Amino acid sequence: MATTSPPELSLRALNRATLARQLLLCPAPMGAEDAVRHLVGLQAQNTKPPYQALAARLDGFRPEELSGLMERRAAVRTVTMRSTLHTHTADDALALIPLTMPARDREVRMFAKRCPGVDLDALTALVRPFVEERPRTPKEIRAVLLDRWPDADPLALTGLARCLLPLVQATPRGLWERGGQVALTTVDVWLGRGPGAGPVPPARLDDLVPRYLAAFGPASVKDMQTWSGLTRLRDAFARLRPRLLVFRDPHGTELFDLPDAPRPDPDTPAPPRFLPEYDNVLLSHADRTRLVPDVYKARTWKGNQAYRTFLLDGFLAGLWRLEEAADGPVTVTVQPFAPLGRAARTAVVEEAGRMLGLLGGGRPYDVRFGTVAG
């Protein structure tokens, strides 16, 4: 009996579906906590990107709302997907820290090779009470570890501590326009409950797959592996297959999706959106052509540094930078990858104004167009 091939989703169909899941088609009337939960966290290597990410996605977002969640410890900054720093709701942090441990295990093995003779159990037993007494800076942690292992690689030692322990960054680090140096303690102490304790069980893969698809789908197994930093997820998708829809992309790759998830018409308008560096929408698929044209795929990074980017008609279209003079206007400089027509320039200026209206604190602003980014 012949089997029918799954229906194909065009590149624009995938683009619009992903933008809808990411709240990037139309600013959502959603609170910050619900948005952080829906997006399964916000990339947070730097302190401002989570705020800029929410400003791009939410109607009427106020930075103080996310800061308030962090001050109340309803949201935290911790290492999860891809062994990178994210802002999560407290419940998600507790659930995801143990689930994403395999990604950190790979780093543990790498750091351990640079620290021969360092007993990992002893390191954990030394650091845990030290950071639980009060939040400690990486410099303080490094000093304690070097006192015990003076010949070890200092950066590898602190890397081991970061990967072996469920650490969070204590506030005021990450608060809007307040900042503070990095200071670390365990999630157990900061939230008063540990991963897997209390009412929040560790997230299982079978629970996480639908959440990934709700925020990033339709997507392949490799897409979710890219997002999470985990491997061998094919079995989880196989278990869930009866509950999922199956499509294929223009290259024939099998994609999975939730039956009731939005898949807008490919011709749905997609206004410009300003994204922070490391925005997850650009990092969470093995095949990023649904958002990043092949010709621009190497244009958003230099070394390990990511640039701020903007989308036009749903696709990556250029870079932007922000300058905040103490006694002058906030200036956004837009550098497109190709010349923009009058209508596109007007739309970009309007979106920049919307963003700065949310994040600029009422200060005057200016939008400028730089040279086409080479």
mmCIF file of C-alpha atoms in Angstrom:
data_model
loop_
_atom_site.group_PDB
_atom_site.id
_atom_site.type_symbol
_atom_site.label_atom_id
_atom_site.label_comp_id
_atom_site.label_asym_id
_atom_site.label_seq_id
_atom_site.Cartn_x
_atom_site.Cartn_y
_atom_site.Cartn_z
ATOM 1 C CA MET A 1 0.000 0.000 0.000
ATOM 2 C CA ALA A 2 1.460 3.348 -1.042
ATOM 3 C CA THR A 3 2.122 5.889 1.663
ATOM 4 C CA THR A 4 1.380 9.554 1.115
ATOM 5 C CA SER A 5 4.099 12.115 1.596
ATOM 6 C CA PRO A 6 3.523 14.690 4.367
ATOM 7 C CA PRO A 7 2.325 18.058 3.064
ATOM 8 C CA GLU A 8 5.060 20.582 2.297
ATOM 9 C CA LEU A 9 5.338 23.922 4.086
ATOM 10 C CA SER A 10 6.957 26.647 2.028
ATOM 11 C CA LEU A 11 9.724 28.824 3.412
ATOM 12 C CA ARG A 12 7.292 31.715 3.880
ATOM 13 C CA ALA A 13 4.782 29.437 5.594
ATOM 14 C CA LEU A 14 7.471 28.337 8.044
ATOM 15 C CA ASN A 15 8.519 31.930 8.524
ATOM 16 C CA ARG A 16 5.032 33.155 9.368
ATOM 17 C CA ALA A 17 4.328 30.185 11.644
ATOM 18 C CA THR A 18 7.550 30.780 13.585
ATOM 19 C CA LEU A 19 6.885 34.516 13.878
ATOM 20 C CA ALA A 20 3.389 33.798 15.197
ATOM 21 C CA ARG A 21 4.716 31.391 17.845
ATOM 22 C CA GLN A 22 7.381 33.934 18.788
ATOM 23 C CA LEU A 23 4.826 36.761 19.214
ATOM 24 C CA LEU A 24 6.604 38.682 16.446
ATOM 25 C CA LEU A 25 3.747 39.103 13.965
ATOM 26 C CA CYS A 26 1.748 41.379 16.226
ATOM 27 C CA PRO A 27 2.654 42.651 19.738
ATOM 28 C CA ALA A 28 0.864 40.331 22.138
ATOM 29 C CA PRO A 29 -1.404 41.531 24.970
ATOM 30 C CA MET A 30 0.464 39.284 27.383
ATOM 31 C CA GLY A 31 2.276 39.829 30.655
ATOM 32 C CA ALA A 32 6.022 39.348 30.929
ATOM 33 C CA GLU A 33 5.808 36.216 33.085
ATOM 34 C CA ASP A 34 3.416 34.493 30.679
ATOM 35 C CA ALA A 35 5.630 35.478 27.738
ATOM 36 C CA VAL A 36 8.822 34.173 29.361
ATOM 37 C CA ARG A 37 6.997 30.923 30.116
ATOM 38 C CA HIS A 38 5.554 30.615 26.601
ATOM 39 C CA LEU A 39 8.966 31.259 24.997
ATOM 40 C CA VAL A 40 10.602 28.718 27.377
ATOM 41 C CA GLY A 41 13.025 31.407 28.508
ATOM 42 C CA LEU A 42 14.963 34.281 26.996
ATOM 43 C CA GLN A 43 18.608 34.185 26.016
ATOM 44 C CA ALA A 44 20.435 36.330 28.561
ATOM 45 C CA GLN A 45 24.210 36.360 28.085
ATOM 46 C CA ASN A 46 23.956 40.140 28.428
ATOM 47 C CA THR A 47 21.595 41.987 30.750
ATOM 48 C CA LYS A 48 19.496 44.043 28.297
ATOM 49 C CA PRO A 49 18.535 41.434 25.664
ATOM 50 C CA PRO A 50 15.665 39.908 27.688
ATOM 51 C CA TYR A 51 14.066 43.351 27.943
ATOM 52 C CA GLN A 52 14.622 44.114 24.261
ATOM 53 C CA ALA A 53 13.260 40.677 23.331
ATOM 54 C CA LEU A 54 10.039 41.341 25.247
ATOM 55 C CA ALA A 55 9.727 44.878 23.848
ATOM 56 C CA ALA A 56 9.759 43.343 20.352
ATOM 57 C CA ARG A 57 6.985 40.929 21.286
ATOM 58 C CA LEU A 58 4.609 42.464 23.829
ATOM 59 C CA ASP A 59 2.045 45.233 23.674
ATOM 60 C CA GLY A 60 2.725 47.839 26.358
ATOM 61 C CA PHE A 61 5.677 46.008 27.911
ATOM 62 C CA ARG A 62 7.345 47.842 30.801
ATOM 63 C CA PRO A 63 10.924 46.890 31.779
ATOM 64 C CA GLU A 64 9.973 47.219 35.443
ATOM 65 C CA GLU A 65 7.644 44.250 35.009
ATOM 66 C CA LEU A 66 10.483 41.834 34.253
ATOM 67 C CA SER A 67 12.707 43.433 36.895
ATOM 68 C CA GLY A 68 9.900 42.988 39.420
ATOM 69 C CA LEU A 69 9.642 39.283 38.599
ATOM 70 C CA MET A 70 13.371 38.920 39.215
ATOM 71 C CA GLU A 71 13.283 40.885 42.455
ATOM 72 C CA ARG A 72 10.411 38.688 43.703
ATOM 73 C CA ARG A 73 12.372 35.637 42.545
ATOM 74 C CA ALA A 74 9.552 34.637 40.216
ATOM 75 C CA ALA A 75 12.133 34.754 37.404
ATOM 76 C CA VAL A 76 15.848 33.960 37.498
ATOM 77 C CA ARG A 77 18.955 33.990 35.316
ATOM 78 C CA THR A 78 20.509 30.533 35.086
ATOM 79 C CA VAL A 79 22.273 28.163 32.689
ATOM 80 C CA THR A 80 19.971 25.812 30.787
ATOM 81 C CA MET A 81 19.602 25.278 27.033
ATOM 82 C CA ARG A 82 22.863 24.837 25.128
ATOM 83 C CA SER A 83 24.608 25.394 28.465
ATOM 84 C CA THR A 84 23.995 29.116 28.040
ATOM 85 C CA LEU A 85 22.494 31.746 30.314
ATOM 86 C CA HIS A 86 18.721 32.243 30.106
ATOM 87 C CA THR A 87 16.071 34.170 31.989
ATOM 88 C CA HIS A 88 13.364 31.709 33.072
ATOM 89 C CA THR A 89 10.348 31.675 35.292
ATOM 90 C CA ALA A 90 11.249 30.149 38.632
ATOM 91 C CA ASP A 91 9.234 27.002 37.926
ATOM 92 C CA ASP A 92 10.878 26.511 34.542
ATOM 93 C CA ALA A 93 14.340 27.018 36.012
ATOM 94 C CA LEU A 94 13.706 24.293 38.555
ATOM 95 C CA ALA A 95 12.357 21.951 35.894
ATOM 96 C CA LEU A 96 14.914 22.622 33.168
ATOM 97 C CA ILE A 97 18.170 22.703 35.145
ATOM 98 C CA PRO A 98 18.238 18.908 35.663
ATOM 99 C CA LEU A 99 16.840 18.150 32.219
ATOM 100 C CA THR A 100 19.533 20.143 30.408
ATOM 101 C CA MET A 101 22.365 18.709 32.502
ATOM 102 C CA PRO A 102 23.683 16.565 29.596
ATOM 103 C CA ALA A 103 24.668 19.762 27.746
ATOM 104 C CA ARG A 104 26.620 20.900 30.796
ATOM 105 C CA ASP A 105 28.146 17.425 31.200
ATOM 106 C CA ARG A 106 29.926 17.882 27.876
ATOM 107 C CA GLU A 107 31.477 21.084 29.214
ATOM 108 C CA VAL A 108 32.387 19.349 32.467
ATOM 109 C CA ARG A 109 34.406 16.791 30.527
ATOM 110 C CA MET A 110 36.132 19.551 28.565
ATOM 111 C CA PHE A 111 37.025 21.570 31.690
ATOM 112 C CA ALA A 112 38.068 18.444 33.610
ATOM 113 C CA LYS A 113 40.697 17.663 30.969
ATOM 114 C CA ARG A 114 42.287 21.014 31.785
ATOM 115 C CA CYS A 115 42.236 20.275 35.522
ATOM 116 C CA PRO A 116 43.935 16.899 36.034
ATOM 117 C CA GLY A 117 43.889 15.791 39.625
ATOM 118 C CA VAL A 118 40.834 17.873 40.581
ATOM 119 C CA ASP A 119 38.203 15.696 42.220
ATOM 120 C CA LEU A 120 34.801 16.843 40.952
ATOM 121 C CA ASP A 121 32.903 15.654 44.023
ATOM 122 C CA ALA A 122 35.333 17.516 46.260
ATOM 123 C CA LEU A 123 34.977 20.653 44.141
ATOM 124 C CA THR A 124 31.195 20.502 44.398
ATOM 125 C CA ALA A 125 31.336 19.917 48.147
ATOM 126 C CA LEU A 126 33.664 22.902 48.550
ATOM 127 C CA VAL A 127 31.735 25.390 46.414
ATOM 128 C CA ARG A 128 28.155 24.607 47.431
ATOM 129 C CA PRO A 129 28.312 25.789 51.071
ATOM 130 C CA PHE A 130 30.486 28.733 50.047
ATOM 131 C CA VAL A 131 27.926 30.136 47.571
ATOM 132 C CA GLU A 132 24.966 29.180 49.739
ATOM 133 C CA GLU A 133 26.290 31.229 52.662
ATOM 134 C CA ARG A 134 25.773 34.295 50.435
ATOM 135 C CA PRO A 135 25.995 34.944 46.684
ATOM 136 C CA ARG A 136 29.631 34.974 45.547
ATOM 137 C CA THR A 137 31.340 36.527 42.559
ATOM 138 C CA PRO A 138 33.233 34.324 40.091
ATOM 139 C CA LYS A 139 36.436 35.933 41.397
ATOM 140 C CA GLU A 140 35.609 34.837 44.952
ATOM 141 C CA ILE A 141 34.782 31.312 43.793
ATOM 142 C CA ARG A 142 37.993 31.142 41.797
ATOM 143 C CA ALA A 143 40.065 32.225 44.792
ATOM 144 C CA VAL A 144 38.624 29.467 46.994
ATOM 145 C CA LEU A 145 39.220 26.857 44.311
ATOM 146 C CA LEU A 146 42.784 27.984 43.630
ATOM 147 C CA ASP A 147 43.531 27.819 47.334
ATOM 148 C CA ARG A 148 42.614 24.131 47.173
ATOM 149 C CA TRP A 149 44.095 23.415 43.711
ATOM 150 C CA PRO A 150 46.750 26.106 43.135
ATOM 151 C CA ASP A 151 48.189 24.534 39.965
ATOM 152 C CA ALA A 152 44.869 24.109 38.161
ATOM 153 C CA ASP A 153 43.617 26.244 35.265
ATOM 154 C CA PRO A 154 41.673 29.081 36.987
ATOM 155 C CA LEU A 155 39.073 29.538 34.265
ATOM 156 C CA ALA A 156 38.493 25.813 33.946
ATOM 157 C CA LEU A 157 37.951 25.571 37.709
ATOM 158 C CA THR A 158 35.214 28.199 37.676
ATOM 159 C CA GLY A 159 33.758 26.588 34.556
ATOM 160 C CA LEU A 160 33.487 23.315 36.455
ATOM 161 C CA ALA A 161 31.707 25.047 39.334
ATOM 162 C CA ARG A 162 29.252 26.681 36.922
ATOM 163 C CA CYS A 163 28.453 23.364 35.243
ATOM 164 C CA LEU A 164 28.384 21.066 38.269
ATOM 165 C CA LEU A 165 26.171 23.180 40.516
ATOM 166 C CA PRO A 166 22.646 24.534 39.825
ATOM 167 C CA LEU A 167 23.704 28.177 40.067
ATOM 168 C CA VAL A 168 21.637 31.313 39.508
ATOM 169 C CA GLN A 169 22.679 34.946 39.263
ATOM 170 C CA ALA A 170 21.450 36.901 42.253
ATOM 171 C CA THR A 171 19.879 40.308 41.789
ATOM 172 C CA PRO A 172 20.552 43.207 41.318
ATOM 173 C CA ARG A 173 22.361 41.634 38.348
ATOM 174 C CA GLY A 174 19.969 41.716 35.409
ATOM 175 C CA LEU A 175 17.609 44.383 36.770
ATOM 176 C CA TRP A 176 16.671 47.156 34.359
ATOM 177 C CA GLU A 177 19.092 50.101 34.548
ATOM 178 C CA ARG A 178 20.375 48.983 37.952
ATOM 179 C CA GLY A 179 22.794 46.208 37.167
ATOM 180 C CA GLY A 180 25.495 44.889 39.444
ATOM 181 C CA GLN A 181 28.306 42.402 39.172
ATOM 182 C CA VAL A 182 27.653 38.706 38.729
ATOM 183 C CA ALA A 183 27.073 36.989 42.068
ATOM 184 C CA LEU A 184 26.122 33.311 42.193
ATOM 185 C CA THR A 185 24.249 31.075 44.582
ATOM 186 C CA THR A 186 22.347 27.819 44.174
ATOM 187 C CA VAL A 187 18.819 27.763 42.878
ATOM 188 C CA ASP A 188 17.878 25.782 46.002
ATOM 189 C CA VAL A 189 18.763 28.672 48.295
ATOM 190 C CA TRP A 190 17.613 31.487 46.007
ATOM 191 C CA LEU A 191 14.159 30.017 45.428
ATOM 192 C CA GLY A 192 13.826 28.095 48.656
ATOM 193 C CA ARG A 193 13.332 24.828 46.791
ATOM 194 C CA GLY A 194 15.597 22.680 44.684
ATOM 195 C CA PRO A 195 15.273 21.167 41.214
ATOM 196 C CA GLY A 196 12.775 18.356 41.367
ATOM 197 C CA ALA A 197 11.600 19.308 44.871
ATOM 198 C CA GLY A 198 8.163 20.577 45.818
ATOM 199 C CA PRO A 199 5.293 20.823 43.348
ATOM 200 C CA VAL A 200 7.396 21.249 40.194
ATOM 201 C CA PRO A 201 8.714 17.927 38.820
ATOM 202 C CA PRO A 202 11.731 17.919 36.521
ATOM 203 C CA ALA A 203 10.526 18.527 32.976
ATOM 204 C CA ARG A 204 10.421 15.343 30.952
ATOM 205 C CA LEU A 205 11.308 15.343 27.300
ATOM 206 C CA ASP A 206 7.763 14.314 26.427
ATOM 207 C CA ASP A 207 6.530 17.477 28.149
ATOM 208 C CA LEU A 208 9.212 19.719 26.683
ATOM 209 C CA VAL A 209 8.717 18.741 23.029
ATOM 210 C CA PRO A 210 5.215 20.302 22.797
ATOM 211 C CA ARG A 211 6.457 23.452 24.534
ATOM 212 C CA TYR A 212 9.288 23.778 22.047
ATOM 213 C CA LEU A 213 6.898 23.316 19.137
ATOM 214 C CA ALA A 214 4.476 25.864 20.618
ATOM 215 C CA ALA A 215 7.260 28.467 20.683
ATOM 216 C CA PHE A 216 9.428 27.487 17.683
ATOM 217 C CA GLY A 217 7.511 25.055 15.487
ATOM 218 C CA PRO A 218 6.920 23.542 13.044
ATOM 219 C CA ALA A 219 10.306 21.949 13.630
ATOM 220 C CA SER A 220 12.455 18.884 13.082
ATOM 221 C CA VAL A 221 14.164 16.668 15.627
ATOM 222 C CA LYS A 222 17.478 18.334 14.767
ATOM 223 C CA ASP A 223 15.899 21.750 15.281
ATOM 224 C CA MET A 224 14.977 20.923 18.871
ATOM 225 C CA GLN A 225 18.396 19.405 19.470
ATOM 226 C CA THR A 226 19.968 22.656 18.268
ATOM 227 C CA TRP A 227 17.739 24.689 20.597
ATOM 228 C CA SER A 228 18.217 22.549 23.685
ATOM 229 C CA GLY A 229 21.778 21.330 23.325
ATOM 230 C CA LEU A 230 20.459 17.803 23.957
ATOM 231 C CA THR A 231 20.939 14.791 21.703
ATOM 232 C CA ARG A 232 19.013 11.624 20.876
ATOM 233 C CA LEU A 233 15.579 13.243 20.909
ATOM 234 C CA ARG A 234 14.209 11.116 18.066
ATOM 235 C CA ASP A 235 12.640 8.620 20.490
ATOM 236 C CA ALA A 236 10.704 11.375 22.266
ATOM 237 C CA PHE A 237 9.268 12.587 18.950
ATOM 238 C CA ALA A 238 8.440 8.991 18.015
ATOM 239 C CA ARG A 239 6.454 8.555 21.248
ATOM 240 C CA LEU A 240 4.552 11.771 20.568
ATOM 241 C CA ARG A 241 4.026 11.231 16.829
ATOM 242 C CA PRO A 242 0.365 10.082 17.200
ATOM 243 C CA ARG A 243 -0.431 13.434 18.860
ATOM 244 C CA LEU A 244 1.431 15.584 16.333
ATOM 245 C CA LEU A 245 0.984 16.744 12.769
ATOM 246 C CA VAL A 246 3.761 15.899 10.325
ATOM 247 C CA PHE A 247 4.921 18.163 7.500
ATOM 248 C CA ARG A 248 8.040 18.493 5.389
ATOM 249 C CA ASP A 249 10.066 21.543 4.493
ATOM 250 C CA PRO A 250 11.149 22.457 0.923
ATOM 251 C CA HIS A 251 14.236 20.237 1.364
ATOM 252 C CA GLY A 252 12.154 17.214 2.354
ATOM 253 C CA THR A 253 13.056 17.324 6.068
ATOM 254 C CA GLU A 254 10.339 15.952 8.323
ATOM 255 C CA LEU A 255 8.762 18.581 10.566
ATOM 256 C CA PHE A 256 6.460 18.096 13.544
ATOM 257 C CA ASP A 257 3.825 20.432 14.903
ATOM 258 C CA LEU A 258 0.970 20.762 17.361
ATOM 259 C CA PRO A 259 -2.456 20.345 15.747
ATOM 260 C CA ASP A 260 -3.866 23.577 17.184
ATOM 261 C CA ALA A 261 -0.768 25.763 16.778
ATOM 262 C CA PRO A 262 -1.034 28.833 14.523
ATOM 263 C CA ARG A 263 0.106 28.474 10.925
ATOM 264 C CA PRO A 264 -0.823 31.808 9.336
ATOM 265 C CA ASP A 265 -1.224 32.439 5.636
ATOM 266 C CA PRO A 266 2.241 32.895 4.097
ATOM 267 C CA ASP A 267 1.151 36.318 2.838
ATOM 268 C CA THR A 268 0.309 37.593 6.334
ATOM 269 C CA PRO A 269 2.040 40.987 6.796
ATOM 270 C CA ALA A 270 5.116 40.880 9.053
ATOM 271 C CA PRO A 271 6.124 44.335 10.324
ATOM 272 C CA PRO A 272 9.780 45.109 11.104
ATOM 273 C CA ARG A 273 11.058 43.877 14.459
ATOM 274 C CA PHE A 274 14.221 44.844 16.330
ATOM 275 C CA LEU A 275 15.864 41.852 18.029
ATOM 276 C CA PRO A 276 18.620 41.842 20.647
ATOM 277 C CA GLU A 277 21.875 39.988 20.272
ATOM 278 C CA TYR A 278 21.505 36.239 20.835
ATOM 279 C CA ASP A 279 17.724 36.276 20.376
ATOM 280 C CA ASN A 280 16.543 32.685 20.562
ATOM 281 C CA VAL A 281 14.443 32.951 17.416
ATOM 282 C CA LEU A 282 17.710 33.086 15.435
ATOM 283 C CA LEU A 283 19.451 30.309 17.415
ATOM 284 C CA SER A 284 16.860 27.584 17.794
ATOM 285 C CA HIS A 285 16.721 25.717 14.487
ATOM 286 C CA ALA A 286 19.290 23.571 12.722
ATOM 287 C CA ASP A 287 18.045 25.054 9.443
ATOM 288 C CA ARG A 288 17.683 28.802 9.977
ATOM 289 C CA THR A 289 16.624 29.682 6.446
ATOM 290 C CA ARG A 290 13.046 30.175 7.662
ATOM 291 C CA LEU A 291 14.358 33.477 9.079
ATOM 292 C CA VAL A 292 17.910 33.936 7.799
ATOM 293 C CA PRO A 293 18.484 34.010 4.022
ATOM 294 C CA ASP A 294 21.556 31.993 3.067
ATOM 295 C CA VAL A 295 23.276 35.097 1.748
ATOM 296 C CA TYR A 296 23.135 36.671 5.234
ATOM 297 C CA LYS A 297 23.851 33.651 7.410
ATOM 298 C CA ALA A 298 27.366 34.785 8.371
ATOM 299 C CA ARG A 299 26.468 38.442 8.867
ATOM 300 C CA THR A 300 25.104 38.397 12.436
ATOM 301 C CA TRP A 301 28.287 37.299 14.254
ATOM 302 C CA LYS A 302 31.895 38.318 14.594
ATOM 303 C CA GLY A 303 33.911 35.743 16.503
ATOM 304 C CA ASN A 304 31.831 34.904 19.583
ATOM 305 C CA GLN A 305 29.985 38.237 19.528
ATOM 306 C CA ALA A 306 26.477 38.472 18.121
ATOM 307 C CA TYR A 307 25.074 41.686 16.683
ATOM 308 C CA ARG A 308 21.636 43.167 17.236
ATOM 309 C CA THR A 309 19.510 42.449 14.187
ATOM 310 C CA PHE A 310 16.217 43.502 12.638
ATOM 311 C CA LEU A 311 13.648 41.622 10.600
ATOM 312 C CA LEU A 312 11.890 43.026 7.547
ATOM 313 C CA ASP A 313 8.973 41.121 6.026
ATOM 314 C CA GLY A 314 9.794 38.438 8.567
ATOM 315 C CA PHE A 315 13.370 37.793 7.441
ATOM 316 C CA LEU A 316 16.752 38.992 8.661
ATOM 317 C CA ALA A 317 17.455 42.293 6.927
ATOM 318 C CA GLY A 318 20.225 44.093 8.805
ATOM 319 C CA LEU A 319 21.845 45.237 12.031
ATOM 320 C CA TRP A 320 21.146 48.005 14.505
ATOM 321 C CA ARG A 321 22.960 49.664 17.360
ATOM 322 C CA LEU A 322 21.865 51.805 20.262
ATOM 323 C CA GLU A 323 23.624 54.869 21.645
ATOM 324 C CA GLU A 324 22.426 56.462 24.868
ATOM 325 C CA ALA A 325 24.053 59.835 25.536
ATOM 326 C CA ALA A 326 23.706 61.131 29.082
ATOM 327 C CA ASP A 327 22.425 64.547 27.993
ATOM 328 C CA GLY A 328 21.054 63.795 24.549
ATOM 329 C CA PRO A 329 18.519 61.673 22.715
ATOM 330 C CA VAL A 330 18.621 57.917 22.425
ATOM 331 C CA THR A 331 19.890 57.117 18.949
ATOM 332 C CA VAL A 332 19.148 53.979 16.969
ATOM 333 C CA THR A 333 21.357 53.484 13.928
ATOM 334 C CA VAL A 334 20.021 51.005 11.380
ATOM 335 C CA GLN A 335 22.375 49.270 8.957
ATOM 336 C CA PRO A 336 20.431 47.300 6.343
ATOM 337 C CA PHE A 337 22.024 44.526 4.326
ATOM 338 C CA ALA A 338 20.478 45.964 1.154
ATOM 339 C CA PRO A 339 19.073 49.379 0.233
ATOM 340 C CA LEU A 340 15.583 50.007 1.643
ATOM 341 C CA GLY A 341 12.730 51.620 -0.226
ATOM 342 C CA ARG A 342 10.754 54.519 1.201
ATOM 343 C CA ALA A 343 7.929 52.375 2.587
ATOM 344 C CA ALA A 344 10.377 49.986 4.295
ATOM 345 C CA ARG A 345 12.322 52.893 5.830
ATOM 346 C CA THR A 346 9.106 54.409 7.170
ATOM 347 C CA ALA A 347 8.056 51.090 8.715
ATOM 348 C CA VAL A 348 11.499 50.610 10.301
ATOM 349 C CA VAL A 349 11.371 54.109 11.827
ATOM 350 C CA GLU A 350 7.885 53.460 13.210
ATOM 351 C CA GLU A 351 8.959 50.184 14.824
ATOM 352 C CA ALA A 352 12.074 51.801 16.286
ATOM 353 C CA GLY A 353 9.823 54.445 17.798
ATOM 354 C CA ARG A 354 7.537 51.799 19.287
ATOM 355 C CA MET A 355 10.516 49.994 20.833
ATOM 356 C CA LEU A 356 12.044 53.171 22.241
ATOM 357 C CA GLY A 357 8.672 54.262 23.569
ATOM 358 C CA LEU A 358 8.715 51.112 25.711
ATOM 359 C CA LEU A 359 12.389 51.118 26.711
ATOM 360 C CA GLY A 360 13.492 54.737 26.417
ATOM 361 C CA GLY A 361 11.969 56.064 29.611
ATOM 362 C CA GLY A 362 10.307 58.936 27.778
ATOM 363 C CA ARG A 363 13.585 60.355 26.486
ATOM 364 C CA PRO A 364 13.709 61.911 23.011
ATOM 365 C CA TYR A 365 15.044 59.622 20.335
ATOM 366 C CA ASP A 366 16.501 59.712 16.865
ATOM 367 C CA VAL A 367 16.529 56.999 14.194
ATOM 368 C CA ARG A 368 19.324 57.098 11.649
ATOM 369 C CA PHE A 369 20.202 54.933 8.672
ATOM 370 C CA GLY A 370 23.845 54.028 8.340
ATOM 371 C CA THR A 371 25.582 52.703 5.290
ATOM 372 C CA VAL A 372 24.534 49.352 3.938
ATOM 373 C CA ALA A 373 26.260 46.762 6.125
ATOM 374 C CA GLY A 374 29.036 45.013 4.197
#
